[in-house]
Tab-separated table of C-alpha atoms in Angstrom:
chain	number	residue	atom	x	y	z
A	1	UNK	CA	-44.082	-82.645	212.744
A	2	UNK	CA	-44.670	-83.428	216.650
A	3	UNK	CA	-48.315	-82.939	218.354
A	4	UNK	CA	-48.470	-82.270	221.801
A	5	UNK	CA	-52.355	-81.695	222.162
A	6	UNK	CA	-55.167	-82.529	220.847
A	7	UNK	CA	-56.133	-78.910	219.902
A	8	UNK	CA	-55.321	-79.222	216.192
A	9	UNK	CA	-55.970	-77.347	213.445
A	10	UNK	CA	-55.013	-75.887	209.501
A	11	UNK	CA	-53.585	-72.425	209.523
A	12	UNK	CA	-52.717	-71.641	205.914
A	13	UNK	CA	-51.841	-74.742	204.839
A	14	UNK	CA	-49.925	-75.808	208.166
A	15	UNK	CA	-51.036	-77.625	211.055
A	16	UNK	CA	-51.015	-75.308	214.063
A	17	UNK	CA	-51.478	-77.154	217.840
A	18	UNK	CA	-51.666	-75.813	221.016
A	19	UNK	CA	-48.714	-77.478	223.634
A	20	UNK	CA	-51.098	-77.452	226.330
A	21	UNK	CA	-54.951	-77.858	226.418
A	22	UNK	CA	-57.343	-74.997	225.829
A	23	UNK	CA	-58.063	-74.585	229.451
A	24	UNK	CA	-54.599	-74.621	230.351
A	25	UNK	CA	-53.590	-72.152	227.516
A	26	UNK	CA	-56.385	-69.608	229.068
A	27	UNK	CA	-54.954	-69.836	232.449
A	28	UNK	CA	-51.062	-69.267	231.119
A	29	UNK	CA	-52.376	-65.957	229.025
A	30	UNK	CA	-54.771	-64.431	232.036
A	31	UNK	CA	-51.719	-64.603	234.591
A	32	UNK	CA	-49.488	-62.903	231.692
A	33	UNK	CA	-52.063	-60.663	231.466
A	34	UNK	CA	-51.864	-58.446	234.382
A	35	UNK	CA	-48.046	-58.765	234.479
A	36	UNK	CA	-48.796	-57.418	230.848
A	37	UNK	CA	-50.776	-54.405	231.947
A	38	UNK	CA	-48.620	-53.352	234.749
A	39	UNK	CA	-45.437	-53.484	232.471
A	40	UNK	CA	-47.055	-51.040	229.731
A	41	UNK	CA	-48.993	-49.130	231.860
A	42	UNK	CA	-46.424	-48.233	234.449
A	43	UNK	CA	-43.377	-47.511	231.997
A	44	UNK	CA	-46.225	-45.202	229.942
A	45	UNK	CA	-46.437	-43.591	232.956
A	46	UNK	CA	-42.988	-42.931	233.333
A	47	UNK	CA	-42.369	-41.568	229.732
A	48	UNK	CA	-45.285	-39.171	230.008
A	49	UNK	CA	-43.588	-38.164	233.380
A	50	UNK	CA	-40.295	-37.797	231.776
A	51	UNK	CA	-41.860	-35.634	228.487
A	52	UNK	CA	-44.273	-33.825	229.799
A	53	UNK	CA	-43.070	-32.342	232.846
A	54	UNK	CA	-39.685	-30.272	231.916
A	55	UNK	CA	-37.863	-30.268	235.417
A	56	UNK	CA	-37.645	-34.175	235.789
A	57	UNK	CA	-35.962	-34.182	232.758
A	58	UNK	CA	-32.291	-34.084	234.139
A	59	UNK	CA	-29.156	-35.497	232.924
A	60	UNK	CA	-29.332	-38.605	235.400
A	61	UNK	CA	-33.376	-39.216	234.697
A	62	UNK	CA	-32.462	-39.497	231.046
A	63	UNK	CA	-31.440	-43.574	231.888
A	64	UNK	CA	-34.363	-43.606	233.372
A	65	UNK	CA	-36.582	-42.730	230.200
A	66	UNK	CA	-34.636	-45.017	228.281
A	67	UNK	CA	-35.018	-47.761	230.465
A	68	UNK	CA	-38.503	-47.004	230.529
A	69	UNK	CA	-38.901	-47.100	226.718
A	70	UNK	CA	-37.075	-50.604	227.164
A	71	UNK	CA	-39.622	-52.033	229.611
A	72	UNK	CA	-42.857	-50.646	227.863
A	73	UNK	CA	-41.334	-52.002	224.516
A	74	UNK	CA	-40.642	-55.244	225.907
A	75	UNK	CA	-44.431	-55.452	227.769
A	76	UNK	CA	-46.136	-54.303	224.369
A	77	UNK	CA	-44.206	-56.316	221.767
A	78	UNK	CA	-41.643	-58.743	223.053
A	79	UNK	CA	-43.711	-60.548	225.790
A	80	UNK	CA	-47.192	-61.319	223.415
A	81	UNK	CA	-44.822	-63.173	221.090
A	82	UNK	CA	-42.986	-64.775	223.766
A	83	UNK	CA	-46.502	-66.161	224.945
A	84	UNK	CA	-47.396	-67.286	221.269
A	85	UNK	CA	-44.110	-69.225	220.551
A	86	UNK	CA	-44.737	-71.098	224.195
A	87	UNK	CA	-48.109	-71.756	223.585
A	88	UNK	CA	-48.869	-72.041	220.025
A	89	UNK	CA	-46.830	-75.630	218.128
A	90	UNK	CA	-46.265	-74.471	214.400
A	91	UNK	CA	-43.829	-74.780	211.521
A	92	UNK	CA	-43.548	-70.495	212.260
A	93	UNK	CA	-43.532	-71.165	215.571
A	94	UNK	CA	-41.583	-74.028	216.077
A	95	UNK	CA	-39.151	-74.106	212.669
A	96	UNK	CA	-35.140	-72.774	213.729
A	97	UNK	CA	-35.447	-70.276	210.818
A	98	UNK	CA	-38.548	-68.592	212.286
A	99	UNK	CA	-38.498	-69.256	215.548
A	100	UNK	CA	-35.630	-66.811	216.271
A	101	UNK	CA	-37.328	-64.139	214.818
A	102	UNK	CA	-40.468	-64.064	217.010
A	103	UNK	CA	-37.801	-64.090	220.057
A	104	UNK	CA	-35.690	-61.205	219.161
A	105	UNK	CA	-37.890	-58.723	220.459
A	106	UNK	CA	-36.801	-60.117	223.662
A	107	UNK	CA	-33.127	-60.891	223.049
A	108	UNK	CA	-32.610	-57.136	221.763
A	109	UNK	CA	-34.563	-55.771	224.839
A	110	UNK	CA	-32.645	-57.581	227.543
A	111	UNK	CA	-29.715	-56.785	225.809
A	112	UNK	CA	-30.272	-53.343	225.484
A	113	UNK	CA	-31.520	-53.168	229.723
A	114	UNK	CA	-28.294	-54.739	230.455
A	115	UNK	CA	-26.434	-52.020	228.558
A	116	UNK	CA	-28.733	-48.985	230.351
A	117	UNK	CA	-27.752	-50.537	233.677
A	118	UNK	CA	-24.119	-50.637	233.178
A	119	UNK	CA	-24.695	-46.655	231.769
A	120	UNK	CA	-26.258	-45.649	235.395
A	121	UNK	CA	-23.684	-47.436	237.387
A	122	UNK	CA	-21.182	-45.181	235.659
A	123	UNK	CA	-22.861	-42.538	235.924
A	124	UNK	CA	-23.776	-42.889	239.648
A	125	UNK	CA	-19.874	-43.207	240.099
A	126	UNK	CA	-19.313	-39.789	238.630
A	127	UNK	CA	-21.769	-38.059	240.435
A	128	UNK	CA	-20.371	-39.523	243.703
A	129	UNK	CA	-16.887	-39.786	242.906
A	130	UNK	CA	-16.427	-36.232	241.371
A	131	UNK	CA	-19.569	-33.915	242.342
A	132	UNK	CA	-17.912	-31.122	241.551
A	133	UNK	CA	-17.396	-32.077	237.457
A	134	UNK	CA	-20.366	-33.750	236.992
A	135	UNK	CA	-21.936	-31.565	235.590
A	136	UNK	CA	-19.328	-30.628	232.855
A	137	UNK	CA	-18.629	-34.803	232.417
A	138	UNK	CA	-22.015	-35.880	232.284
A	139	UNK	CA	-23.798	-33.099	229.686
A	140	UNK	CA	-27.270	-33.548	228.163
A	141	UNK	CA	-25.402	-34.328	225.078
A	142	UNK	CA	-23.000	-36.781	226.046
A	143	UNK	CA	-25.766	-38.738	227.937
A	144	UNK	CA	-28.125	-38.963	224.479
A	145	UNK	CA	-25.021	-40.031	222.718
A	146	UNK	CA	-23.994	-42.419	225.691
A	147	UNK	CA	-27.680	-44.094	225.249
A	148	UNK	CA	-27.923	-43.833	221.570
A	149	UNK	CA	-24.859	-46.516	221.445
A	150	UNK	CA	-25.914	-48.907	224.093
A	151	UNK	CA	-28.751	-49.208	222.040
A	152	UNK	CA	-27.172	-49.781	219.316
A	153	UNK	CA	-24.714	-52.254	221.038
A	154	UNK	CA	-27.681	-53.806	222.218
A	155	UNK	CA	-29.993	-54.335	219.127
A	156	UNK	CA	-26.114	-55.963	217.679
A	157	UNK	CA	-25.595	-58.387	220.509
A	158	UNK	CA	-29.316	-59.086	220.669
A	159	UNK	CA	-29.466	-60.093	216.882
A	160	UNK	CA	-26.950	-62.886	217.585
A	161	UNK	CA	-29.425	-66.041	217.406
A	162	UNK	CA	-30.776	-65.029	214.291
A	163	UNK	CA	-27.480	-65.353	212.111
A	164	UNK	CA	-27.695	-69.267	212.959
A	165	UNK	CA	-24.593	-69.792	210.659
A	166	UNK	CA	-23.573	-73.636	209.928
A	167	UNK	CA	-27.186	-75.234	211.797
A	168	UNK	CA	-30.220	-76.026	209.918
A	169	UNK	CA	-32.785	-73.458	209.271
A	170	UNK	CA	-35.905	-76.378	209.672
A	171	UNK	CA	-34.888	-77.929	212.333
A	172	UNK	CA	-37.460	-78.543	214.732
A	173	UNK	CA	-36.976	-76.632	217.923
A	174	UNK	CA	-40.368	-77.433	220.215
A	175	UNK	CA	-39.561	-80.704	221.484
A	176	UNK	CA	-36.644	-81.581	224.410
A	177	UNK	CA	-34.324	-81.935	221.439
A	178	UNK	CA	-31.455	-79.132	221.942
A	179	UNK	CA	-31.311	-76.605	218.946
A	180	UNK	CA	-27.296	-77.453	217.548
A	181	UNK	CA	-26.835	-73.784	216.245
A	182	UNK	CA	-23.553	-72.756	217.446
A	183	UNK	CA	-24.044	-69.133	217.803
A	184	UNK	CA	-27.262	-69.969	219.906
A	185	UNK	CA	-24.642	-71.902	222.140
A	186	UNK	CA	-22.159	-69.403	222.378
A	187	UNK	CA	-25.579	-67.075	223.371
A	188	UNK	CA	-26.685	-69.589	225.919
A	189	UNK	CA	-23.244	-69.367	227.605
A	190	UNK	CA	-23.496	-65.682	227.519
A	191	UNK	CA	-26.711	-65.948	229.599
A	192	UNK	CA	-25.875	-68.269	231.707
A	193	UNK	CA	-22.564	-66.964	232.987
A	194	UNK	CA	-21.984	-63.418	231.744
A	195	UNK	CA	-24.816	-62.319	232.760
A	196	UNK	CA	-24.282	-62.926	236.580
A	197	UNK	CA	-20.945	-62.089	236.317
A	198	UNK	CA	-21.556	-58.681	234.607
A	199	UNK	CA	-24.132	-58.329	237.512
A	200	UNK	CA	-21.619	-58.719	240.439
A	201	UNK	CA	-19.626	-56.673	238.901
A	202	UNK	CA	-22.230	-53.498	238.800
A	203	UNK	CA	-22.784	-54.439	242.348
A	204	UNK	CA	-19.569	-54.731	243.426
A	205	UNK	CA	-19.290	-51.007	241.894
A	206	UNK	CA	-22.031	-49.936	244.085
A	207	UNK	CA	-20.714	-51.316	246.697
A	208	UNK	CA	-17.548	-48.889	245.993
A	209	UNK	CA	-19.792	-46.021	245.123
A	210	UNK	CA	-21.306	-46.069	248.646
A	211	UNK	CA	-17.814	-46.693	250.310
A	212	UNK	CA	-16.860	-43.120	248.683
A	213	UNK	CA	-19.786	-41.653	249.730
A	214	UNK	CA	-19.097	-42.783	253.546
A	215	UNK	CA	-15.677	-41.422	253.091
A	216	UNK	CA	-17.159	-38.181	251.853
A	217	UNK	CA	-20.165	-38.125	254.312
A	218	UNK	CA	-18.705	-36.047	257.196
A	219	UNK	CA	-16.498	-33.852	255.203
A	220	UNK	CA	-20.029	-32.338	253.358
A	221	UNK	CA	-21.996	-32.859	256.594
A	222	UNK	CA	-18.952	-30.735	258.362
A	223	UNK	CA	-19.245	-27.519	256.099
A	224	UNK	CA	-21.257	-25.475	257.114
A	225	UNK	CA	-20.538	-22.788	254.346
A	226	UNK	CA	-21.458	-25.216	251.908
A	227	UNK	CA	-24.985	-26.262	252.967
A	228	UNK	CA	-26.002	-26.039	249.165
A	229	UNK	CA	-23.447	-28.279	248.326
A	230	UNK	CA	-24.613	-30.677	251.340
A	231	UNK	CA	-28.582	-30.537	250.266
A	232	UNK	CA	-27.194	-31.662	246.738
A	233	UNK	CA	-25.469	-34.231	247.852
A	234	UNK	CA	-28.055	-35.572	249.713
A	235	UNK	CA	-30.100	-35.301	246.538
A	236	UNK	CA	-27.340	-37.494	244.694
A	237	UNK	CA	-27.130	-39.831	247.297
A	238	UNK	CA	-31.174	-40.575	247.521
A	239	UNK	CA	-30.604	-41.181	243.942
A	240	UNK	CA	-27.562	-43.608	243.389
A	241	UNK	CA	-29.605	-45.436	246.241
A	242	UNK	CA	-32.790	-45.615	244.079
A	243	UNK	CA	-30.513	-47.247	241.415
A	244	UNK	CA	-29.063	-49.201	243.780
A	245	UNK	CA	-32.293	-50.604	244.180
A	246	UNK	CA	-33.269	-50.820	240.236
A	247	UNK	CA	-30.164	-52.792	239.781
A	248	UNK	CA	-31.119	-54.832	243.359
A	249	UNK	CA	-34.253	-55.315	241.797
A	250	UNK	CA	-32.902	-56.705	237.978
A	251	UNK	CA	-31.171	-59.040	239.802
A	252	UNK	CA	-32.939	-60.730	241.945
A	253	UNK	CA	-35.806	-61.362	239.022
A	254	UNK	CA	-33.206	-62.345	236.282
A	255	UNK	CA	-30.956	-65.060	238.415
A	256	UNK	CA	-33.128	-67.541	237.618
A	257	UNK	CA	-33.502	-66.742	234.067
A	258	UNK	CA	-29.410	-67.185	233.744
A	259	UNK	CA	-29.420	-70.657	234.741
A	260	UNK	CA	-32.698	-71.712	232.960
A	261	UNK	CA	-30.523	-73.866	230.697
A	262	UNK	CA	-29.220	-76.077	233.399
A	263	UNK	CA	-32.889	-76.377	234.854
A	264	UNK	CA	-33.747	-77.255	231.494
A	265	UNK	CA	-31.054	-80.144	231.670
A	266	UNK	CA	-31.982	-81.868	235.032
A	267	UNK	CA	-35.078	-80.858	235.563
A	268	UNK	CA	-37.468	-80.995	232.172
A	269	UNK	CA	-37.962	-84.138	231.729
A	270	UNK	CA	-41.399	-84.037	229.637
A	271	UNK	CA	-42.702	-81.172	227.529
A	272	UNK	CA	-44.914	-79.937	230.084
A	273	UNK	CA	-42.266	-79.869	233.271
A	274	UNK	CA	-40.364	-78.046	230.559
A	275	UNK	CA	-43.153	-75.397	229.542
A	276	UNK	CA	-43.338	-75.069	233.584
A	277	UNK	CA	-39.297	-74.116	233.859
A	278	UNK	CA	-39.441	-71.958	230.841
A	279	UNK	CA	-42.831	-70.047	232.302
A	280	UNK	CA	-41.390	-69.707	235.671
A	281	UNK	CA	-37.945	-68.431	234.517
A	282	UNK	CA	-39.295	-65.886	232.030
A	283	UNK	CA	-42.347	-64.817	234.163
A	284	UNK	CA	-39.464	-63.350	236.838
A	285	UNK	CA	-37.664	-61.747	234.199
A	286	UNK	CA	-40.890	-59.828	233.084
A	287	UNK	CA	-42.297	-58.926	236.358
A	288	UNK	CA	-38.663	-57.333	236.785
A	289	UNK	CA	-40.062	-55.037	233.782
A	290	UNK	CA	-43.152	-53.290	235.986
A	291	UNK	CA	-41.023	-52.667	239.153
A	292	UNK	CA	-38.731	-49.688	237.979
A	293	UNK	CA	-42.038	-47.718	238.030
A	294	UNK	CA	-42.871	-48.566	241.131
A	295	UNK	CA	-39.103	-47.872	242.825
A	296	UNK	CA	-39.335	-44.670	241.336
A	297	UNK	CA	-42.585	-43.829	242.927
A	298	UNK	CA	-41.695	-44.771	246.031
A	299	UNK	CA	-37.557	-43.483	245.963
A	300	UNK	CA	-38.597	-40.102	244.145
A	301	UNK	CA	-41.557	-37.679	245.416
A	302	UNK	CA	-41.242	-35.473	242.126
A	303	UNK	CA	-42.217	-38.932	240.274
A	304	UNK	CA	-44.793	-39.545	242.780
A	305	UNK	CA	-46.105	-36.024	242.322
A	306	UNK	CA	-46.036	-36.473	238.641
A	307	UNK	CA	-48.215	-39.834	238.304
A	308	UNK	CA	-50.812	-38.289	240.803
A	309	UNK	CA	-51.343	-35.493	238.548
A	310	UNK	CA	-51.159	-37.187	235.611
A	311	UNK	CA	-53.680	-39.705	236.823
A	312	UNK	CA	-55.854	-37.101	238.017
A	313	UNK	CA	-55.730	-35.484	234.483
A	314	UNK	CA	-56.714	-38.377	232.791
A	315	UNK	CA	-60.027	-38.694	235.458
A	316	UNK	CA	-58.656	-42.471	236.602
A	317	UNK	CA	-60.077	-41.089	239.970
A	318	UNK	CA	-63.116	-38.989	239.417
A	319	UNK	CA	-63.852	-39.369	242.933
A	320	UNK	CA	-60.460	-37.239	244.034
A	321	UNK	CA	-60.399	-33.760	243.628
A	322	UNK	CA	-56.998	-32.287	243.439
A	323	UNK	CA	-55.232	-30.699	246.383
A	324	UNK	CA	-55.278	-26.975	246.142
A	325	UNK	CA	-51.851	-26.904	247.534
A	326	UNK	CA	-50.036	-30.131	246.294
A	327	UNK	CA	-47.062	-29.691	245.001
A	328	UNK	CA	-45.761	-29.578	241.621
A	329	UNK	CA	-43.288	-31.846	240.116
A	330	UNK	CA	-41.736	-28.699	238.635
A	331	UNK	CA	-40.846	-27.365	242.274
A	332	UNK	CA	-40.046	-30.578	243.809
A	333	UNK	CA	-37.216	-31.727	246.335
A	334	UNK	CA	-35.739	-33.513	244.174
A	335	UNK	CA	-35.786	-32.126	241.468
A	336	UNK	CA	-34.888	-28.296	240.875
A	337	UNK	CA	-34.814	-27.319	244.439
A	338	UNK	CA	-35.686	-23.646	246.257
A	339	UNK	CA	-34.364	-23.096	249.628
A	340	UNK	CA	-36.342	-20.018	250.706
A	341	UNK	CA	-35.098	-18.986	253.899
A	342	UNK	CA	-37.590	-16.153	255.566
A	343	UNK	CA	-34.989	-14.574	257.603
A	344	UNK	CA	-32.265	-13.874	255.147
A	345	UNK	CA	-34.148	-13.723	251.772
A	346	UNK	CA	-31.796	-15.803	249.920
A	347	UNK	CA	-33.305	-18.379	247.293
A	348	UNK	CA	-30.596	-21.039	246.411
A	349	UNK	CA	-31.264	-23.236	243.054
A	350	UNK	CA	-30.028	-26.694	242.773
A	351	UNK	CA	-30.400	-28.949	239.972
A	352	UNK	CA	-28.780	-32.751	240.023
């Protein structure tokens, strides 16, 4: 077995090393740790948002909770063991068998985010594409089932480096040798050019989404009759551009991550210039994890609403005293909305 520090010692019978020294392993966990925080913090917020307050729970928001339960899952479980297999030089750590195992947290979650995405780009093209049959398309029940089977197409494709048919479970996978298992290959391909294709293709689909809505634009604008119709599309708009942004967002952080095996090739050329590629590529992907809260906070003012009283609930600012007249996430623009108009006395409900 292959030491790469000094910082050596007998874990149940096996020697257990750390890859970098103990000063340098402190400083790689405290900058995970904030990213850490903000991950499981934010996307708890968001899924006590979602269950607690019964009008943000519409068909569209439903990706959004799942997503959610994707990015606090993969803050909680998959990024702490992602930091141990980096850091920590064992025969658990570093063996092919094992090895695999303490990844698939991650595999299955990225998987699975991938899936959710593709889910809201479809169902931001209904919405825009047909507003009037959304509502019967898209159903409650159809959107649970919708999410219940990217996950499971997720947690299948995910799984995929495990079943390491025809390679050698001992094989020692810490060093600059390159793991031989050919369904880890066919994986690695799958990251590094599916992924950015399946990503141009959701944005080339936005990119159509918002070319109907132009088309559509001054026809709803136009109708007067119809000005319910034209606040709800407005509301359906401000969302498919908040998504817009998630998927923006996704993007941007995972690039690098798809093409970490050709930095790997040319530009890891000890074990610590290939720790540094690794940490850089996967640090963007899990910063990506802690933004969707944030979008939605800033996009959505019945989210915003929501984390300011649930924050305030749980006294995380004593010193604030709640707004007498703020308003509720229940009775919130974008949400369930009431048009009260003084002079005619006509309330008009929307819901997305």
């Amino acid at each position: 077995m292959m030491n790469f520090s000094n910082n050596t010692s007998l874990v149940e019978g096996q020697s257990v090393s750390l890859r970098v020294s103990i000063t340098g392993s402190i400083i790689y966990v405290a900058v995970y740790i904030p990213v850490i925080l903000m991950c499981v913090s934010g996307n708890a917020l968001v899924i006590m948002t979602f269950i607690r307050f019964k009008k943000v729970r519409k068909v569209n928001n439903y990706y959004i909770f799942a997503l959610a339960i994707v990015d606090f899952l993969t803050g909680s479980v998959a990024m702490p063991l992602a930091i141990s297999n980096r850091l920590i030089i064992s025969e658990t750590t570093c063996h092919a068998n094992s090895r695999s195992y303490l990844f698939l947290p991650a595999y299955v979650l990225c998987s699975t985010s991938m899936c959710l995405l593709l889910a809201i780009t479809v169902d931001r093209y209904i919405a825009i594409s047909r507003p009037l049959r959304y509502h019967v398309i898209m159903t409650r029940q159809k959107t649970t089932k919708i999410i219940i089977f990217w996950f499971a197409f997720g947690f299948c494709f995910g799984t995929l480096p495990v079943w390491s048919f025809g390679s050698d479970p001992y094989q020692w996978v810490c060093g600059l040798e390159q793991y031989d298992a050919p369904i880890l290959t066919v994986h690695a391909i799958v990251g590094s050019f599916l992924i950015p294709t399946w990503l141009l293709l959701l944005i080339i689909a936005y990119v159509r989404i918002f070319y109907i809505a132009y088309l559509r634009k001054d026809a709803v604008s136009n109708s007067r009759s119809q000005r319910a119709k034209s606040v709800q599309w407005k509301m359906r708009m401000r969302t498919t551009i908040t998504s817009a942004f998630v998927l923006g967002t996704f993007t941007i952080f995972w690039l690098p991550h798809s093409f970490k095996n050709i930095f790997e090739i040319y530009l890891a050329k000890d074990l610590k210039s290939l720790l540094a590629v690794q940490t850089f590529c996967e640090m963007l992907t899990y910063i990506s994890s802690f933004m969707n809260p944030i979008i939605y906070g800033w996009r959505n003012h019945q989210f915003r609403t929501a984390y300011k009283q649930i924050l305030k609930n749980c006294d995380c600012f004593q010193g604030n005293k709640p707004e007498q007249n703020s308003a509720s996430p229940d009775t919130d623009e974008t949400g369930s909305i009431n048009l009260t108009r003084s002079m005619s006395s006509v309330q008009i409900n929307i819901s997305e």
